[in-house]
């Protein structure tokens, strides 16, 4: 059973969810944006140490608190790491008032029928059991949709909900994330198929069970409002999808009931060379901008 106090915050509090879960192939890009070139480190171990230091710097900033950041999605190595001498999930909740989530997918399979399902996760049950012990509230897993292909989209949604039920079985709240690429030539058509497929799966969930949804900001404002209002949806959050922070926030501000769960858009102006004062000020401005777009709607 999900923690009641965390559930209350996630379902009802104003704010947004920070995505601090870059992994594998996206980590070098995140470090490069932060000002750390690939030539300045050697091997995965050093790479993950550097990105952990970046994430801890964000999490321990005075600007990063449950006042505006209601949750944070963690990479597995971040969940296993420490911040200020405490396990990261414990630090986030006890010291910052931020609900911890865990990214659980292992990347994407090859594209088929215009979409990429998730790679198999044979060790998922063991990971979920470990996450529960560490105080994690929920999980996130990402698939990608490139084209408006009903077969491909249906496969993505079916897999997401099958794994989501496995996660619910551990007392965790899954974030279902079937991302529609912002570069898709048929983005709007794909969103129409996706909405119908998700609604069908939500209707089939047992009474009382809830999931979260993480979706690309739709082409038509409020297109996902029927999902926001569905009794099986605890919260609907938006991914930035490659949009800049100003663009993502502007688009998000037109979607009622949808809050941000941004990664790149949150950290895009942060640099390793910044003084603590500069870093905290820059992060604070990004948090304020994303919070406003999540709460104040046009």
GROMACS .gro file of C-alpha atoms in nm:
model
  298
    1UNK     CA    1   0.000   0.000   0.000
    2UNK     CA    2   0.138   0.339  -0.102
    3UNK     CA    3   0.226   0.579   0.180
    4UNK     CA    4  -0.090   0.784   0.253
    5UNK     CA    5   0.092   1.111   0.323
    6UNK     CA    6   0.297   1.083   0.004
    7UNK     CA    7  -0.015   0.990  -0.195
    8UNK     CA    8  -0.197   1.296  -0.061
    9UNK     CA    9   0.090   1.519  -0.172
   10UNK     CA   10   0.115   1.365  -0.518
   11UNK     CA   11  -0.257   1.372  -0.587
   12UNK     CA   12  -0.348   1.707  -0.438
   13UNK     CA   13  -0.060   1.944  -0.382
   14UNK     CA   14   0.035   2.224  -0.620
   15UNK     CA   15   0.379   2.181  -0.777
   16UNK     CA   16   0.564   1.958  -1.020
   17UNK     CA   17   0.783   1.648  -1.034
   18UNK     CA   18   1.153   1.683  -1.113
   19UNK     CA   19   1.296   1.413  -1.340
   20UNK     CA   20   1.652   1.340  -1.223
   21UNK     CA   21   1.672   1.002  -1.392
   22UNK     CA   22   1.898   1.035  -1.696
   23UNK     CA   23   2.065   0.699  -1.751
   24UNK     CA   24   2.285   0.507  -1.992
   25UNK     CA   25   2.296   0.684  -2.325
   26UNK     CA   26   2.141   1.009  -2.199
   27UNK     CA   27   2.393   1.063  -1.918
   28UNK     CA   28   2.680   1.198  -2.135
   29UNK     CA   29   2.440   1.449  -2.288
   30UNK     CA   30   2.322   1.563  -1.945
   31UNK     CA   31   2.682   1.607  -1.829
   32UNK     CA   32   2.776   1.787  -2.150
   33UNK     CA   33   2.490   2.032  -2.100
   34UNK     CA   34   2.614   2.080  -1.742
   35UNK     CA   35   2.959   2.170  -1.877
   36UNK     CA   36   3.144   1.840  -1.833
   37UNK     CA   37   3.284   1.709  -2.162
   38UNK     CA   38   3.313   1.337  -2.230
   39UNK     CA   39   3.688   1.380  -2.266
   40UNK     CA   40   3.715   1.485  -1.901
   41UNK     CA   41   3.613   1.147  -1.756
   42UNK     CA   42   3.686   0.783  -1.827
   43UNK     CA   43   3.443   0.493  -1.798
   44UNK     CA   44   3.091   0.448  -1.667
   45UNK     CA   45   3.185   0.453  -1.300
   46UNK     CA   46   3.332   0.802  -1.319
   47UNK     CA   47   3.048   0.920  -1.542
   48UNK     CA   48   2.786   0.806  -1.292
   49UNK     CA   49   2.980   0.960  -1.003
   50UNK     CA   50   2.979   1.297  -1.179
   51UNK     CA   51   2.610   1.286  -1.265
   52UNK     CA   52   2.531   1.182  -0.905
   53UNK     CA   53   2.720   1.486  -0.781
   54UNK     CA   54   2.516   1.703  -1.019
   55UNK     CA   55   2.190   1.555  -0.893
   56UNK     CA   56   2.291   1.593  -0.527
   57UNK     CA   57   2.377   1.956  -0.594
   58UNK     CA   58   2.026   2.005  -0.732
   59UNK     CA   59   1.853   1.813  -0.451
   60UNK     CA   60   2.042   1.995  -0.174
   61UNK     CA   61   1.987   2.343  -0.318
   62UNK     CA   62   1.765   2.563  -0.099
   63UNK     CA   63   1.539   2.613  -0.403
   64UNK     CA   64   1.464   2.240  -0.427
   65UNK     CA   65   1.194   2.161  -0.172
   66UNK     CA   66   0.842   2.024  -0.141
   67UNK     CA   67   0.703   2.376  -0.148
   68UNK     CA   68   0.715   2.360  -0.529
   69UNK     CA   69   0.882   2.029  -0.618
   70UNK     CA   70   0.636   1.767  -0.495
   71UNK     CA   71   0.827   1.466  -0.629
   72UNK     CA   72   1.153   1.357  -0.790
   73UNK     CA   73   1.224   1.064  -1.024
   74UNK     CA   74   1.555   0.892  -0.952
   75UNK     CA   75   1.791   0.672  -1.152
   76UNK     CA   76   1.866   0.341  -0.974
   77UNK     CA   77   2.222   0.445  -0.887
   78UNK     CA   78   2.086   0.769  -0.739
   79UNK     CA   79   1.839   0.575  -0.525
   80UNK     CA   80   2.133   0.369  -0.396
   81UNK     CA   81   2.346   0.678  -0.330
   82UNK     CA   82   2.361   0.928  -0.042
   83UNK     CA   83   2.287   1.297   0.002
   84UNK     CA   84   2.407   1.481   0.311
   85UNK     CA   85   2.493   1.148   0.474
   86UNK     CA   86   2.147   0.993   0.422
   87UNK     CA   87   2.011   0.755   0.158
   88UNK     CA   88   1.876   0.974  -0.121
   89UNK     CA   89   1.507   0.866  -0.089
   90UNK     CA   90   1.518   0.927   0.287
   91UNK     CA   91   1.686   1.266   0.242
   92UNK     CA   92   1.434   1.376  -0.020
   93UNK     CA   93   1.130   1.295   0.191
   94UNK     CA   94   1.254   1.370   0.543
   95UNK     CA   95   1.469   1.674   0.472
   96UNK     CA   96   1.316   1.827   0.158
   97UNK     CA   97   0.954   1.710   0.165
   98UNK     CA   98   0.989   1.563  -0.186
   99UNK     CA   99   0.828   1.228  -0.276
  100UNK     CA  100   1.081   0.982  -0.430
  101UNK     CA  101   1.011   0.784  -0.748
  102UNK     CA  102   1.236   0.534  -0.927
  103UNK     CA  103   1.296   0.488  -1.299
  104UNK     CA  104   1.269   0.112  -1.357
  105UNK     CA  105   1.288   0.053  -1.732
  106UNK     CA  106   1.606  -0.077  -1.895
  107UNK     CA  107   1.579   0.118  -2.218
  108UNK     CA  108   1.398   0.076  -2.548
  109UNK     CA  109   1.366  -0.210  -2.793
  110UNK     CA  110   1.412  -0.150  -3.167
  111UNK     CA  111   1.136   0.043  -3.340
  112UNK     CA  112   0.850  -0.166  -3.473
  113UNK     CA  113   0.522  -0.037  -3.617
  114UNK     CA  114   0.631   0.320  -3.549
  115UNK     CA  115   0.695   0.265  -3.178
  116UNK     CA  116   0.951   0.136  -2.929
  117UNK     CA  117   0.836  -0.083  -2.643
  118UNK     CA  118   1.055  -0.134  -2.337
  119UNK     CA  119   1.328  -0.395  -2.323
  120UNK     CA  120   1.251  -0.696  -2.100
  121UNK     CA  121   1.293  -0.643  -1.725
  122UNK     CA  122   1.352  -0.991  -1.579
  123UNK     CA  123   1.483  -0.854  -1.249
  124UNK     CA  124   1.198  -0.607  -1.196
  125UNK     CA  125   1.042  -0.780  -0.894
  126UNK     CA  126   1.375  -0.777  -0.709
  127UNK     CA  127   1.427  -0.409  -0.793
  128UNK     CA  128   1.076  -0.320  -0.677
  129UNK     CA  129   1.125  -0.505  -0.349
  130UNK     CA  130   1.447  -0.313  -0.293
  131UNK     CA  131   1.275   0.016  -0.379
  132UNK     CA  132   1.002  -0.048  -0.123
  133UNK     CA  133   1.266  -0.105   0.148
  134UNK     CA  134   1.436   0.222   0.055
  135UNK     CA  135   1.115   0.424   0.091
  136UNK     CA  136   1.035   0.476  -0.277
  137UNK     CA  137   0.672   0.577  -0.343
  138UNK     CA  138   0.635   0.504  -0.714
  139UNK     CA  139   0.809   0.420  -1.039
  140UNK     CA  140   0.850   0.550  -1.393
  141UNK     CA  141   0.902   0.363  -1.720
  142UNK     CA  142   0.928   0.507  -2.071
  143UNK     CA  143   0.827   0.389  -2.416
  144UNK     CA  144   0.841   0.601  -2.733
  145UNK     CA  145   0.590   0.652  -3.014
  146UNK     CA  146   0.720   0.794  -3.342
  147UNK     CA  147   0.417   0.760  -3.568
  148UNK     CA  148   0.039   0.725  -3.559
  149UNK     CA  149   0.041   0.349  -3.603
  150UNK     CA  150  -0.244   0.187  -3.409
  151UNK     CA  151  -0.067  -0.150  -3.382
  152UNK     CA  152   0.251   0.006  -3.246
  153UNK     CA  153   0.072   0.236  -3.002
  154UNK     CA  154  -0.151  -0.045  -2.875
  155UNK     CA  155   0.156  -0.261  -2.809
  156UNK     CA  156   0.322   0.020  -2.612
  157UNK     CA  157   0.016   0.087  -2.398
  158UNK     CA  158  -0.054  -0.283  -2.336
  159UNK     CA  159   0.303  -0.341  -2.216
  160UNK     CA  160   0.301  -0.028  -1.999
  161UNK     CA  161  -0.013  -0.137  -1.816
  162UNK     CA  162   0.097  -0.499  -1.782
  163UNK     CA  163   0.415  -0.385  -1.609
  164UNK     CA  164   0.214  -0.121  -1.420
  165UNK     CA  165   0.002  -0.395  -1.263
  166UNK     CA  166   0.319  -0.577  -1.156
  167UNK     CA  167   0.435  -0.253  -0.989
  168UNK     CA  168   0.098  -0.198  -0.819
  169UNK     CA  169   0.137  -0.548  -0.677
  170UNK     CA  170   0.436  -0.424  -0.476
  171UNK     CA  171   0.236  -0.135  -0.328
  172UNK     CA  172   0.406   0.122  -0.552
  173UNK     CA  173   0.237   0.374  -0.782
  174UNK     CA  174   0.350   0.340  -1.146
  175UNK     CA  175   0.400   0.636  -1.376
  176UNK     CA  176   0.293   0.512  -1.719
  177UNK     CA  177   0.503   0.700  -1.979
  178UNK     CA  178   0.425   0.638  -2.348
  179UNK     CA  179   0.610   0.939  -2.493
  180UNK     CA  180   0.496   1.071  -2.831
  181UNK     CA  181   0.800   1.221  -3.002
  182UNK     CA  182   0.768   1.595  -3.056
  183UNK     CA  183   0.936   1.531  -3.393
  184UNK     CA  184   0.663   1.293  -3.508
  185UNK     CA  185   0.509   1.400  -3.842
  186UNK     CA  186   0.182   1.252  -3.717
  187UNK     CA  187   0.199   1.370  -3.354
  188UNK     CA  188  -0.163   1.486  -3.327
  189UNK     CA  189  -0.299   1.168  -3.486
  190UNK     CA  190  -0.080   0.956  -3.259
  191UNK     CA  191  -0.215   1.140  -2.954
  192UNK     CA  192  -0.573   1.057  -3.056
  193UNK     CA  193  -0.494   0.685  -3.081
  194UNK     CA  194  -0.294   0.696  -2.758
  195UNK     CA  195  -0.572   0.863  -2.560
  196UNK     CA  196  -0.821   0.595  -2.664
  197UNK     CA  197  -0.581   0.310  -2.584
  198UNK     CA  198  -0.498   0.452  -2.241
  199UNK     CA  199  -0.866   0.512  -2.159
  200UNK     CA  200  -0.944   0.149  -2.244
  201UNK     CA  201  -0.673   0.024  -2.007
  202UNK     CA  202  -0.778   0.263  -1.730
  203UNK     CA  203  -1.138   0.145  -1.754
  204UNK     CA  204  -1.019  -0.214  -1.707
  205UNK     CA  205  -0.824  -0.149  -1.385
  206UNK     CA  206  -0.977  -0.295  -1.067
  207UNK     CA  207  -1.183  -0.050  -0.861
  208UNK     CA  208  -0.969   0.160  -0.631
  209UNK     CA  209  -0.640   0.112  -0.817
  210UNK     CA  210  -0.469   0.423  -0.952
  211UNK     CA  211  -0.175   0.494  -1.180
  212UNK     CA  212  -0.007   0.813  -1.288
  213UNK     CA  213   0.044   0.914  -1.650
  214UNK     CA  214   0.343   1.098  -1.799
  215UNK     CA  215   0.264   1.225  -2.148
  216UNK     CA  216   0.405   1.459  -2.409
  217UNK     CA  217   0.231   1.798  -2.400
  218UNK     CA  218  -0.048   1.754  -2.657
  219UNK     CA  219  -0.080   1.944  -2.984
  220UNK     CA  220  -0.435   2.052  -2.891
  221UNK     CA  221  -0.462   2.214  -2.547
  222UNK     CA  222  -0.652   2.010  -2.288
  223UNK     CA  223  -0.670   1.708  -2.521
  224UNK     CA  224  -0.585   1.481  -2.229
  225UNK     CA  225  -0.837   1.638  -1.988
  226UNK     CA  226  -1.059   1.325  -2.000
  227UNK     CA  227  -0.760   1.128  -1.868
  228UNK     CA  228  -0.692   1.390  -1.599
  229UNK     CA  229  -1.050   1.341  -1.478
  230UNK     CA  230  -1.045   0.959  -1.489
  231UNK     CA  231  -1.095   0.798  -1.148
  232UNK     CA  232  -0.800   0.562  -1.207
  233UNK     CA  233  -0.552   0.848  -1.266
  234UNK     CA  234  -0.377   0.979  -0.954
  235UNK     CA  235  -0.204   1.260  -1.148
  236UNK     CA  236  -0.118   1.343  -1.507
  237UNK     CA  237   0.228   1.490  -1.560
  238UNK     CA  238   0.399   1.628  -1.869
  239UNK     CA  239   0.743   1.552  -2.007
  240UNK     CA  240   0.937   1.834  -2.172
  241UNK     CA  241   1.031   1.610  -2.465
  242UNK     CA  242   1.317   1.822  -2.593
  243UNK     CA  243   1.137   2.156  -2.578
  244UNK     CA  244   1.329   2.436  -2.408
  245UNK     CA  245   1.207   2.532  -2.063
  246UNK     CA  246   1.026   2.850  -2.184
  247UNK     CA  247   0.858   2.662  -2.471
  248UNK     CA  248   0.760   2.365  -2.253
  249UNK     CA  249   0.618   2.595  -1.985
  250UNK     CA  250   0.422   2.801  -2.235
  251UNK     CA  251   0.263   2.489  -2.386
  252UNK     CA  252   0.198   2.334  -2.045
  253UNK     CA  253   0.021   2.648  -1.920
  254UNK     CA  254  -0.269   2.577  -2.161
  255UNK     CA  255  -0.335   2.226  -2.025
  256UNK     CA  256  -0.556   2.226  -1.716
  257UNK     CA  257  -0.486   1.958  -1.456
  258UNK     CA  258  -0.151   1.868  -1.615
  259UNK     CA  259   0.167   1.939  -1.417
  260UNK     CA  260   0.531   1.922  -1.523
  261UNK     CA  261   0.775   1.638  -1.485
  262UNK     CA  262   1.071   1.798  -1.660
  263UNK     CA  263   1.430   1.678  -1.687
  264UNK     CA  264   1.634   1.871  -1.942
  265UNK     CA  265   1.408   2.177  -1.916
  266UNK     CA  266   1.475   2.191  -1.540
  267UNK     CA  267   1.854   2.168  -1.563
  268UNK     CA  268   1.934   2.321  -1.902
  269UNK     CA  269   2.087   2.643  -1.762
  270UNK     CA  270   2.285   2.485  -1.478
  271UNK     CA  271   2.665   2.464  -1.512
  272UNK     CA  272   2.928   2.288  -1.304
  273UNK     CA  273   3.140   2.607  -1.305
  274UNK     CA  274   2.873   2.814  -1.128
  275UNK     CA  275   2.925   2.933  -0.774
  276UNK     CA  276   2.671   2.796  -0.526
  277UNK     CA  277   2.494   3.133  -0.527
  278UNK     CA  278   2.471   3.138  -0.909
  279UNK     CA  279   2.363   2.774  -0.920
  280UNK     CA  280   2.092   2.817  -0.659
  281UNK     CA  281   1.962   3.135  -0.821
  282UNK     CA  282   1.948   2.976  -1.168
  283UNK     CA  283   1.780   2.661  -1.038
  284UNK     CA  284   1.536   2.869  -0.836
  285UNK     CA  285   1.430   3.065  -1.144
  286UNK     CA  286   1.373   2.744  -1.341
  287UNK     CA  287   1.171   2.595  -1.055
  288UNK     CA  288   0.959   2.910  -1.029
  289UNK     CA  289   0.892   2.908  -1.403
  290UNK     CA  290   0.795   2.540  -1.413
  291UNK     CA  291   0.585   2.571  -1.096
  292UNK     CA  292   0.392   2.863  -1.240
  293UNK     CA  293   0.319   2.676  -1.564
  294UNK     CA  294   0.202   2.375  -1.362
  295UNK     CA  295  -0.027   2.574  -1.135
  296UNK     CA  296  -0.139   2.887  -1.322
  297UNK     CA  297  -0.333   2.800  -1.637
  298UNK     CA  298  -0.424   3.022  -1.932
   0.00000   0.00000   0.00000
